[in-house]
Amino acid sequence: MNECCCPSCQKLMREKGLNPAKKEDRQEFARWTYYDMVEDLTAFAKKYNPDFHVCYNKGHVGYLDKPVIKDYSYFSFESLPGVEWGYLDFPVSAKYMRNFGKECLGLTSRFHTEWGDFHAFRNEAAMEYEVFSMLSHGCKCTIGDQMDYWGKLNKDMYQQIGRVYKSVEEKEPWCENAKPVSEIGVFTAEEFYATGVAGQIPGASEGVARLLMEYGYQFDFIDSTSDFGKYRLLILPDVIPVDEILGRKLSAYINAGGKLLASYQSGLDKDHQKFMISELAVKYLGDAPYSPDFIWPKEHLAKGLADAEHVMYDKGTLVETTDEAQFVQKVIPPVFNRTYEHFCSHLHSPSGRKEVYPGIVETENTAYFIHPIFTTYQNWAPAWYKKILRNELDRMLPNPLIQHNGPSTTQVTVLDQEQENRRIVHVLHYVPVKKCKNLEIVDDIIPLYNLKITMTEEREVEKIYTIPDKQEVPFVQDGKNLNLL
């Protein structure tokens, strides 16, 4: 959706009451141009054959495409992880768009970097990871190529692609019509900040995806029009504004027994004047007066953490609690803000050792973090952020759908094949490494041993087996608790 100011576009903008000199008007017109093109070309193609499949290839498919999803036969997620997309782009895109009832297709490439990287070879482990990730998210899979001037395909690369697709073929019976199972709905920041440009997914979205995937939680990305009742927990990561309509919808969800976790500016009105979700039990006073500040976790939030202050890197909000608050984890300011007036070492001054203002506020069904924990995790990945969040999720979402004892690099996804009355668990363990300046590299397939999986399953399980070799896995089921041994 590129801005254009050619004479024809300027004329059309003015006819629509838009000002070509204003960036926001140029962006609005760019979206209108894209929507008009999609509607026009789909109608043109289907005039010749109503059964034609029509899809538009874009560097990123997401919230901005909602107005024309009726004109897509399926969604294709172009996502070459080696360059601007990165390895979080595909899951963030797929976990949102797969909810709109269309067939979904992942698209990576055979190149080391991106399109036009002629005579380059993608690592086979990376190709496996990207294709198997597509299957694990309930999508079909594609590996893209680009023919050079001489019209000859590379034999060795196609032998590699053949090996990957042979493995896909062996797993197809357990992938066809498999639908993802999710218990957490995460609001997409793209509803409010989307650019539609590859690699420009808001950090809050990528941070929350990274955290939840590292712990094995099953989640979808959703927007304000989604069906909230499908989920046990909703998360509003860092930057989700709430208007009156959404506020009422969220309140109804909470009052019906749903759980909600919000952080930083999420839950505020778009002008950042007040919280629109009274159930969070906080009132907005402005920005926190100190940054960085510190949290010394107490009670259930302290599990697995040092008995000491933990720095919270990015500035939070300043709130006061209401009478509905049931637990308040307070924040410790530093001795002073490090400015030109006050100097301390290289980064920030240490803890002032006295808790002053609220940092995490809980009710039975809600939790509010004053800090932008998801954006900070995407930027810096502090381990204590992940542990504090996990402790909060243990309170809000006991007995999650699936848990495992593997390393955080283990990716676990759950899908259902309803017709076969069969539940599929995908386990991937490929580790992208920043072993060079510009790219994340997957070199190796690292096996997992003695992986223990616990699931919540109401149905009586007949058997569990690996695929495609159908080796039976011993298990014990006690009521809803299912343990794979």
Short mmCIF file of C-alpha atoms in Angstrom, two decimals:
data_model
loop_
_atom_site.label_atom_id
_atom_site.label_comp_id
_atom_site.label_asym_id
_atom_site.label_seq_id
_atom_site.Cartn_x
_atom_site.Cartn_y
_atom_site.Cartn_z
CA MET A 1 0.00 0.00 0.00
CA ASN A 2 2.40 2.65 -1.23
CA GLU A 3 1.60 6.35 -1.14
CA CYS A 4 1.42 7.85 -4.62
CA CYS A 5 1.23 11.49 -5.68
CA CYS A 6 1.15 11.14 -9.45
CA PRO A 7 -1.25 13.56 -11.21
CA SER A 8 -3.97 10.87 -11.50
CA CYS A 9 -3.81 9.97 -7.82
CA GLN A 10 -3.76 13.61 -6.74
CA LYS A 11 -6.88 14.23 -8.81
CA LEU A 12 -8.67 11.22 -7.27
CA MET A 13 -7.61 12.24 -3.76
CA ARG A 14 -9.08 15.70 -4.17
CA GLU A 15 -12.30 14.23 -5.59
CA LYS A 16 -12.58 12.18 -2.40
CA GLY A 17 -11.96 15.24 -0.24
CA LEU A 18 -8.42 14.18 0.67
CA ASN A 19 -5.41 16.47 0.79
CA PRO A 20 -2.32 15.08 -1.02
CA ALA A 21 -0.11 17.26 1.20
CA LYS A 22 -1.18 15.33 4.34
CA LYS A 23 0.53 12.00 5.00
CA GLU A 24 -2.48 10.46 6.72
CA ASP A 25 -4.66 11.35 3.70
CA ARG A 26 -2.10 9.79 1.33
CA GLN A 27 -2.11 6.65 3.46
CA GLU A 28 -5.90 6.51 3.49
CA PHE A 29 -5.93 6.85 -0.28
CA ALA A 30 -3.28 4.13 -0.62
CA ARG A 31 -5.52 1.74 1.32
CA TRP A 32 -8.53 2.71 -0.79
CA THR A 33 -6.49 2.07 -3.97
CA TYR A 34 -5.52 -1.40 -2.75
CA TYR A 35 -9.08 -2.30 -1.76
CA ASP A 36 -10.43 -1.01 -5.08
CA MET A 37 -7.84 -3.04 -7.01
CA VAL A 38 -8.58 -6.27 -5.12
CA GLU A 39 -12.34 -5.99 -5.56
CA ASP A 40 -11.94 -5.13 -9.23
CA LEU A 41 -9.46 -7.90 -10.14
CA THR A 42 -11.25 -10.64 -8.20
CA ALA A 43 -14.53 -9.76 -9.94
CA PHE A 44 -12.71 -9.70 -13.28
CA ALA A 45 -11.17 -13.17 -12.75
CA LYS A 46 -14.36 -14.78 -11.49
CA LYS A 47 -16.30 -13.37 -14.42
CA TYR A 48 -14.41 -15.91 -16.54
CA ASN A 49 -14.62 -18.75 -14.03
CA PRO A 50 -16.35 -18.42 -10.65
CA ASP A 51 -14.25 -21.33 -9.35
CA PHE A 52 -10.93 -19.56 -9.92
CA HIS A 53 -8.85 -19.27 -6.74
CA VAL A 54 -7.67 -15.69 -6.28
CA CYS A 55 -5.00 -14.59 -3.80
CA TYR A 56 -2.90 -11.43 -3.56
CA ASN A 57 0.74 -11.80 -2.63
CA LYS A 58 1.85 -9.22 -0.05
CA GLY A 59 4.86 -8.83 2.20
CA HIS A 60 2.47 -8.94 5.16
CA VAL A 61 -1.16 -10.04 5.45
CA GLY A 62 -2.96 -8.80 8.53
CA TYR A 63 -5.51 -6.39 9.98
CA LEU A 64 -5.39 -3.91 7.07
CA ASP A 65 -6.62 -6.66 4.73
CA LYS A 66 -9.88 -7.30 6.62
CA PRO A 67 -12.03 -5.04 4.39
CA VAL A 68 -11.34 -7.26 1.35
CA ILE A 69 -10.98 -10.74 2.80
CA LYS A 70 -14.14 -11.70 0.89
CA ASP A 71 -12.15 -11.22 -2.32
CA TYR A 72 -9.38 -13.62 -1.24
CA SER A 73 -9.95 -17.32 -1.87
CA TYR A 74 -7.20 -18.09 0.64
CA PHE A 75 -4.47 -16.26 2.56
CA SER A 76 -0.80 -16.66 1.66
CA PHE A 77 1.74 -15.51 4.25
CA GLU A 78 4.93 -14.54 2.45
CA SER A 79 7.50 -14.71 5.21
CA LEU A 80 11.19 -15.18 4.44
CA PRO A 81 12.66 -15.28 7.97
CA GLY A 82 16.20 -14.57 6.88
CA VAL A 83 15.57 -10.90 6.11
CA GLU A 84 13.13 -8.23 7.31
CA TRP A 85 10.40 -10.66 8.31
CA GLY A 86 12.24 -12.60 11.02
CA TYR A 87 11.01 -15.80 12.64
CA LEU A 88 8.10 -14.21 14.52
CA ASP A 89 6.38 -12.73 11.48
CA PHE A 90 4.76 -15.95 10.31
CA PRO A 91 3.24 -17.12 13.62
CA VAL A 92 1.95 -13.61 14.41
CA SER A 93 0.30 -13.40 10.98
CA ALA A 94 -1.07 -16.94 10.93
CA LYS A 95 -2.45 -16.88 14.47
CA TYR A 96 -4.59 -13.89 13.47
CA MET A 97 -5.71 -14.53 9.89
CA ARG A 98 -6.50 -18.23 10.40
CA ASN A 99 -9.58 -17.11 12.37
CA PHE A 100 -11.40 -15.73 9.31
CA GLY A 101 -12.57 -19.03 7.81
CA LYS A 102 -10.19 -19.07 4.83
CA GLU A 103 -7.60 -21.65 3.90
CA CYS A 104 -4.14 -20.45 4.94
CA LEU A 105 -0.82 -21.03 3.22
CA GLY A 106 2.70 -20.32 4.45
CA LEU A 107 5.34 -19.17 1.96
CA THR A 108 9.08 -19.31 2.51
CA SER A 109 11.82 -19.58 -0.13
CA ARG A 110 14.79 -21.68 -1.21
CA PHE A 111 17.17 -18.71 -0.90
CA HIS A 112 19.62 -17.90 1.88
CA THR A 113 18.39 -14.30 2.12
CA GLU A 114 15.48 -13.21 -0.11
CA TRP A 115 14.07 -13.17 -3.64
CA GLY A 116 16.63 -12.84 -6.40
CA ASP A 117 19.40 -14.44 -4.33
CA PHE A 118 20.34 -16.59 -7.32
CA HIS A 119 22.60 -19.62 -6.78
CA ALA A 120 22.15 -19.41 -2.99
CA PHE A 121 21.04 -22.39 -0.91
CA ARG A 122 18.74 -22.33 2.11
CA ASN A 123 19.93 -24.50 4.98
CA GLU A 124 17.92 -27.70 4.99
CA ALA A 125 17.27 -27.46 8.73
CA ALA A 126 15.87 -23.95 8.22
CA MET A 127 13.67 -25.10 5.36
CA GLU A 128 12.32 -27.96 7.48
CA TYR A 129 11.62 -25.63 10.39
CA GLU A 130 9.75 -23.10 8.27
CA VAL A 131 7.64 -25.69 6.44
CA PHE A 132 6.84 -27.71 9.57
CA SER A 133 5.93 -24.48 11.39
CA MET A 134 3.33 -23.84 8.69
CA LEU A 135 1.81 -27.27 9.27
CA SER A 136 1.85 -26.82 13.04
CA HIS A 137 -0.21 -23.61 12.73
CA GLY A 138 -2.87 -25.33 10.63
CA CYS A 139 -1.59 -23.95 7.32
CA LYS A 140 -0.54 -25.49 4.04
CA CYS A 141 3.05 -24.94 2.89
CA THR A 142 4.97 -23.48 -0.04
CA ILE A 143 8.66 -23.07 -0.86
CA GLY A 144 9.16 -20.30 -3.41
CA ASP A 145 11.82 -20.19 -6.13
CA GLN A 146 12.75 -17.79 -8.92
CA MET A 147 14.03 -19.05 -12.25
CA ASP A 148 17.22 -17.46 -13.57
CA TYR A 149 17.85 -16.27 -17.13
CA TRP A 150 18.97 -19.70 -18.33
CA GLY A 151 15.72 -21.46 -17.47
CA LYS A 152 17.29 -24.30 -15.48
CA LEU A 153 16.29 -25.27 -11.94
CA ASN A 154 19.02 -26.40 -9.56
CA LYS A 155 18.94 -30.20 -9.25
CA ASP A 156 20.54 -30.37 -5.80
CA MET A 157 18.20 -27.75 -4.31
CA TYR A 158 15.16 -29.61 -5.65
CA GLN A 159 16.44 -32.84 -4.14
CA GLN A 160 16.52 -30.99 -0.80
CA ILE A 161 13.01 -29.64 -1.35
CA GLY A 162 11.96 -33.17 -2.25
CA ARG A 163 13.26 -34.51 1.05
CA VAL A 164 11.33 -31.86 2.97
CA TYR A 165 8.13 -32.49 1.04
CA LYS A 166 8.51 -36.26 1.43
CA SER A 167 8.33 -35.67 5.18
CA VAL A 168 5.30 -33.41 4.68
CA GLU A 169 3.59 -36.10 2.60
CA GLU A 170 4.12 -38.65 5.38
CA LYS A 171 2.36 -36.35 7.85
CA GLU A 172 -0.49 -35.19 5.58
CA PRO A 173 -3.20 -37.48 7.03
CA TRP A 174 -2.66 -35.78 10.41
CA CYS A 175 -2.65 -32.27 8.92
CA GLU A 176 -5.68 -32.26 6.63
CA ASN A 177 -8.58 -30.23 8.05
CA ALA A 178 -6.74 -29.84 11.37
CA LYS A 179 -7.94 -26.79 13.28
CA PRO A 180 -5.84 -25.01 15.92
CA VAL A 181 -7.03 -25.17 19.52
CA SER A 182 -6.49 -22.00 21.58
CA GLU A 183 -7.44 -20.85 25.06
CA ILE A 184 -5.89 -17.36 25.08
CA GLY A 185 -6.97 -14.46 22.88
CA VAL A 186 -4.29 -11.78 22.38
CA PHE A 187 -5.34 -8.42 20.96
CA THR A 188 -3.38 -7.56 17.85
CA ALA A 189 -1.70 -4.16 18.02
CA GLU A 190 -2.11 -4.01 14.24
CA GLU A 191 -5.74 -3.00 14.70
CA PHE A 192 -4.42 0.37 15.83
CA TYR A 193 -0.87 0.68 14.50
CA ALA A 194 -0.62 -1.44 11.35
CA THR A 195 1.59 -0.24 8.50
CA GLY A 196 1.17 -3.34 6.33
CA VAL A 197 4.92 -3.39 5.71
CA ALA A 198 6.89 -6.63 6.11
CA GLY A 199 8.91 -6.62 9.30
CA GLN A 200 6.90 -3.80 10.90
CA ILE A 201 4.74 -5.79 13.31
CA PRO A 202 4.48 -3.78 16.57
CA GLY A 203 6.94 -4.93 19.22
CA ALA A 204 4.16 -5.60 21.74
CA SER A 205 2.67 -8.24 19.42
CA GLU A 206 5.99 -9.95 18.76
CA GLY A 207 6.94 -9.80 22.44
CA VAL A 208 3.73 -11.41 23.69
CA ALA A 209 3.96 -14.07 20.96
CA ARG A 210 7.55 -14.88 21.92
CA LEU A 211 6.70 -15.17 25.63
CA LEU A 212 3.63 -17.36 25.15
CA MET A 213 5.35 -19.61 22.62
CA GLU A 214 8.34 -20.10 24.92
CA TYR A 215 5.98 -21.45 27.59
CA GLY A 216 3.80 -23.51 25.25
CA TYR A 217 0.53 -21.59 25.72
CA GLN A 218 -2.01 -21.98 22.94
CA PHE A 219 -3.28 -18.63 21.66
CA ASP A 220 -4.80 -16.67 18.80
CA PHE A 221 -4.40 -13.05 17.85
CA ILE A 222 -7.80 -11.36 17.83
CA ASP A 223 -9.31 -7.89 17.37
CA SER A 224 -12.15 -5.95 18.94
CA THR A 225 -14.79 -7.66 16.74
CA SER A 226 -13.76 -11.21 17.69
CA ASP A 227 -15.79 -13.65 19.78
CA PHE A 228 -14.22 -13.29 23.24
CA GLY A 229 -16.24 -16.17 24.68
CA LYS A 230 -14.00 -18.72 22.94
CA TYR A 231 -11.12 -17.93 25.29
CA ARG A 232 -10.37 -18.49 28.98
CA LEU A 233 -8.05 -15.48 29.06
CA LEU A 234 -7.65 -12.27 27.06
CA ILE A 235 -4.38 -10.31 26.92
CA LEU A 236 -4.13 -6.63 25.95
CA PRO A 237 -0.38 -6.15 25.37
CA ASP A 238 1.04 -2.69 26.16
CA VAL A 239 -0.58 -0.46 23.52
CA ILE A 240 -4.23 -1.45 23.01
CA PRO A 241 -6.60 1.55 23.34
CA VAL A 242 -10.16 0.87 24.46
CA ASP A 243 -13.23 2.89 23.51
CA GLU A 244 -16.66 2.72 25.12
CA ILE A 245 -17.93 -0.07 22.87
CA LEU A 246 -14.90 -2.30 23.44
CA GLY A 247 -14.89 -1.40 27.12
CA ARG A 248 -18.47 -2.65 27.55
CA LYS A 249 -17.67 -5.82 25.63
CA LEU A 250 -14.62 -6.54 27.80
CA SER A 251 -16.56 -5.82 31.00
CA ALA A 252 -19.28 -8.26 29.94
CA TYR A 253 -16.62 -10.89 29.25
CA ILE A 254 -15.02 -10.40 32.68
CA ASN A 255 -18.36 -10.39 34.51
CA ALA A 256 -19.24 -13.68 32.78
CA GLY A 257 -16.15 -15.25 34.35
CA GLY A 258 -13.48 -14.50 31.74
CA LYS A 259 -9.96 -13.47 32.76
CA LEU A 260 -8.16 -10.38 31.42
CA LEU A 261 -4.52 -9.28 31.62
CA ALA A 262 -3.50 -5.80 30.47
CA SER A 263 -0.22 -3.92 30.54
CA TYR A 264 1.06 -0.35 30.31
CA GLN A 265 -1.25 1.85 28.15
CA SER A 266 -3.66 -0.95 27.26
CA GLY A 267 -7.15 -0.24 28.55
CA LEU A 268 -6.78 3.54 28.31
CA ASP A 269 -8.92 5.62 25.96
CA LYS A 270 -7.17 6.74 22.78
CA ASP A 271 -6.30 10.13 24.33
CA HIS A 272 -4.71 8.48 27.41
CA GLN A 273 -7.00 10.20 29.88
CA LYS A 274 -8.62 7.31 31.77
CA PHE A 275 -9.03 3.55 31.91
CA MET A 276 -12.12 2.26 30.15
CA ILE A 277 -12.19 -1.09 32.01
CA SER A 278 -13.24 -0.48 35.61
CA GLU A 279 -12.65 -4.14 36.44
CA LEU A 280 -8.87 -3.54 36.30
CA ALA A 281 -9.25 -1.71 39.64
CA VAL A 282 -6.91 1.14 38.69
CA LYS A 283 -7.22 4.86 37.97
CA TYR A 284 -4.81 6.55 35.59
CA LEU A 285 -2.65 9.39 36.93
CA GLY A 286 -0.11 9.73 34.10
CA ASP A 287 3.43 8.52 33.45
CA ALA A 288 5.43 6.96 36.25
CA PRO A 289 7.75 9.56 37.82
CA TYR A 290 10.80 7.27 37.76
CA SER A 291 12.47 5.05 35.21
CA PRO A 292 13.91 2.53 35.41
CA ASP A 293 12.22 1.47 38.64
CA PHE A 294 12.26 -1.89 40.41
CA ILE A 295 10.00 -4.73 41.53
CA TRP A 296 10.78 -7.00 44.49
CA PRO A 297 8.29 -9.82 43.77
CA LYS A 298 6.10 -10.94 46.66
CA GLU A 299 3.92 -13.98 47.39
CA HIS A 300 2.85 -15.91 44.27
CA LEU A 301 4.79 -13.57 41.96
CA ALA A 302 8.09 -14.50 43.66
CA LYS A 303 8.23 -18.15 42.55
CA GLY A 304 11.55 -18.96 40.88
CA LEU A 305 12.95 -15.45 41.36
CA ALA A 306 15.73 -14.02 43.49
CA ASP A 307 14.63 -12.48 46.79
CA ALA A 308 15.70 -9.01 45.65
CA GLU A 309 14.83 -6.04 43.47
CA HIS A 310 14.44 -6.63 39.72
CA VAL A 311 14.90 -3.71 37.34
CA MET A 312 11.99 -2.79 35.07
CA TYR A 313 13.74 -1.15 32.14
CA ASP A 314 11.08 0.94 30.41
CA LYS A 315 8.94 3.69 31.92
CA GLY A 316 5.51 2.60 33.08
CA THR A 317 2.30 4.35 34.03
CA LEU A 318 1.37 5.84 37.40
CA VAL A 319 -1.90 4.51 38.77
CA GLU A 320 -3.82 4.40 42.00
CA THR A 321 -5.87 1.38 42.98
CA THR A 322 -9.57 1.22 43.70
CA ASP A 323 -11.28 -0.72 46.48
CA GLU A 324 -11.75 -3.69 44.14
CA ALA A 325 -8.01 -4.45 44.06
CA GLN A 326 -7.23 -7.71 45.89
CA PHE A 327 -3.42 -7.79 45.61
CA VAL A 328 -0.96 -5.01 44.80
CA GLN A 329 2.70 -5.58 43.98
CA LYS A 330 4.36 -2.23 44.58
CA VAL A 331 7.26 -0.61 42.74
CA ILE A 332 10.50 0.69 44.25
CA PRO A 333 11.78 3.94 42.69
CA PRO A 334 15.51 4.43 42.11
CA VAL A 335 17.53 6.77 44.30
CA PHE A 336 17.02 9.32 41.50
CA ASN A 337 16.40 9.50 37.77
CA ARG A 338 19.77 9.60 36.02
CA THR A 339 19.77 12.94 34.19
CA TYR A 340 22.19 15.80 33.65
CA GLU A 341 21.42 16.78 37.25
CA HIS A 342 22.16 13.40 38.85
CA PHE A 343 24.90 11.06 37.73
CA CYS A 344 25.35 7.36 38.54
CA SER A 345 27.60 4.98 36.60
CA HIS A 346 26.79 3.95 33.01
CA LEU A 347 23.04 3.32 32.96
CA HIS A 348 20.76 4.09 35.92
CA SER A 349 20.86 4.61 39.66
CA PRO A 350 20.09 1.68 41.99
CA SER A 351 17.00 0.91 44.03
CA GLY A 352 15.86 3.38 46.67
CA ARG A 353 14.80 0.35 48.80
CA LYS A 354 11.29 1.66 49.56
CA GLU A 355 8.11 0.54 47.80
CA VAL A 356 6.06 3.56 46.73
CA TYR A 357 3.50 3.09 43.94
CA PRO A 358 1.53 0.18 42.39
CA GLY A 359 3.27 -1.98 39.81
CA ILE A 360 1.00 -5.03 39.39
CA VAL A 361 -2.64 -4.87 40.44
CA GLU A 362 -4.81 -7.98 40.68
CA THR A 363 -8.46 -8.82 41.16
CA GLU A 364 -9.89 -12.32 40.97
CA ASN A 365 -10.38 -12.07 37.20
CA THR A 366 -7.90 -9.37 36.12
CA ALA A 367 -4.27 -8.33 36.28
CA TYR A 368 -2.70 -5.02 35.29
CA PHE A 369 1.04 -4.39 34.82
CA ILE A 370 2.13 -0.74 34.74
CA HIS A 371 5.18 -1.55 32.58
CA PRO A 372 5.31 -2.34 28.82
CA ILE A 373 6.46 -5.86 29.65
CA PHE A 374 5.88 -7.35 26.19
CA THR A 375 7.67 -4.64 24.23
CA THR A 376 10.58 -4.76 26.68
CA TYR A 377 10.79 -8.53 26.37
CA GLN A 378 10.94 -8.28 22.59
CA ASN A 379 13.76 -5.73 22.86
CA TRP A 380 15.80 -7.18 25.74
CA ALA A 381 14.33 -10.55 26.86
CA PRO A 382 14.90 -10.19 30.65
CA ALA A 383 14.38 -13.62 32.20
CA TRP A 384 12.67 -12.11 35.27
CA TYR A 385 9.97 -10.57 33.07
CA LYS A 386 9.15 -14.03 31.74
CA LYS A 387 9.07 -15.58 35.21
CA ILE A 388 6.85 -12.85 36.69
CA LEU A 389 4.44 -13.22 33.77
CA ARG A 390 4.42 -17.01 34.15
CA ASN A 391 3.62 -16.68 37.84
CA GLU A 392 0.72 -14.38 36.99
CA LEU A 393 -0.54 -16.75 34.29
CA ASP A 394 -0.35 -19.67 36.74
CA ARG A 395 -2.81 -17.74 38.91
CA MET A 396 -5.13 -16.67 36.10
CA LEU A 397 -4.98 -19.77 33.90
CA PRO A 398 -4.52 -22.86 36.08
CA ASN A 399 -4.33 -26.19 34.26
CA PRO A 400 -3.53 -24.86 30.79
CA LEU A 401 -4.25 -26.95 27.74
CA ILE A 402 -0.67 -28.24 27.44
CA GLN A 403 2.59 -27.98 29.38
CA HIS A 404 6.04 -29.46 28.84
CA ASN A 405 9.39 -29.66 30.60
CA GLY A 406 11.48 -28.93 27.50
CA PRO A 407 13.73 -25.92 26.92
CA SER A 408 12.15 -22.58 26.01
CA THR A 409 13.21 -23.19 22.39
CA THR A 410 10.62 -26.00 22.22
CA GLN A 411 7.54 -24.99 20.21
CA VAL A 412 4.35 -26.89 20.94
CA THR A 413 1.05 -26.43 19.10
CA VAL A 414 -2.26 -28.26 19.46
CA LEU A 415 -4.78 -28.93 16.66
CA ASP A 416 -7.97 -30.98 16.37
CA GLN A 417 -9.21 -33.18 13.55
CA GLU A 418 -12.88 -33.29 14.47
CA GLN A 419 -13.96 -35.89 11.91
CA GLU A 420 -11.33 -38.34 13.17
CA ASN A 421 -11.98 -37.41 16.83
CA ARG A 422 -8.23 -36.89 17.00
CA ARG A 423 -6.01 -34.31 18.72
CA ILE A 424 -2.62 -33.51 17.16
CA VAL A 425 0.36 -32.16 19.08
CA HIS A 426 3.22 -30.71 17.01
CA VAL A 427 6.58 -30.42 18.77
CA LEU A 428 9.34 -28.46 16.99
CA HIS A 429 12.85 -27.84 18.21
CA TYR A 430 14.85 -25.71 15.81
CA VAL A 431 16.95 -22.91 17.29
CA PRO A 432 17.52 -19.73 15.22
CA VAL A 433 20.93 -18.27 16.09
CA LYS A 434 22.18 -14.74 15.36
CA LYS A 435 25.53 -16.14 14.23
CA CYS A 436 26.11 -13.30 11.78
CA LYS A 437 25.29 -9.60 11.78
CA ASN A 438 22.30 -9.61 9.44
CA LEU A 439 20.45 -12.93 9.69
CA GLU A 440 19.05 -15.48 12.12
CA ILE A 441 20.44 -18.87 11.05
CA VAL A 442 19.03 -22.36 11.62
CA ASP A 443 21.86 -24.82 11.03
CA ASP A 444 20.98 -27.86 13.06
CA ILE A 445 18.11 -30.10 14.06
CA ILE A 446 18.50 -30.55 17.82
CA PRO A 447 16.67 -33.62 19.14
CA LEU A 448 14.75 -33.62 22.41
CA TYR A 449 14.93 -36.49 24.89
CA ASN A 450 12.80 -37.40 27.90
CA LEU A 451 10.29 -34.69 27.04
CA LYS A 452 7.36 -34.83 29.44
CA ILE A 453 4.03 -33.42 28.30
CA THR A 454 0.98 -32.78 30.47
CA MET A 455 -2.39 -31.98 28.91
CA THR A 456 -5.90 -31.15 29.97
CA GLU A 457 -8.26 -33.52 28.17
CA GLU A 458 -11.90 -34.12 29.10
CA ARG A 459 -12.36 -37.02 26.67
CA GLU A 460 -11.20 -40.53 27.53
CA VAL A 461 -8.03 -41.14 25.54
CA GLU A 462 -7.72 -44.45 23.68
CA LYS A 463 -4.08 -44.23 22.62
CA ILE A 464 -1.25 -41.82 21.94
CA TYR A 465 1.31 -42.41 19.21
CA THR A 466 4.01 -40.64 17.23
CA ILE A 467 3.61 -40.00 13.53
CA PRO A 468 4.28 -41.14 10.94
CA ASP A 469 5.87 -44.25 12.52
CA LYS A 470 2.90 -44.87 14.87
CA GLN A 471 5.02 -45.78 17.88
CA GLU A 472 2.72 -45.87 20.91
CA VAL A 473 3.48 -43.47 23.76
CA PRO A 474 2.62 -44.62 27.31
CA PHE A 475 0.36 -42.31 29.27
CA VAL A 476 -1.67 -41.99 32.44
CA GLN A 477 -5.04 -40.24 32.53
CA ASP A 478 -6.57 -39.17 35.83
CA GLY A 479 -9.82 -37.37 35.14
CA LYS A 480 -8.93 -34.36 33.00
CA ASN A 481 -5.21 -34.70 33.68
CA LEU A 482 -3.28 -36.48 30.92
CA ASN A 483 0.41 -37.26 31.40
CA LEU A 484 2.57 -38.58 28.58
CA LEU A 485 5.30 -40.76 30.07
#
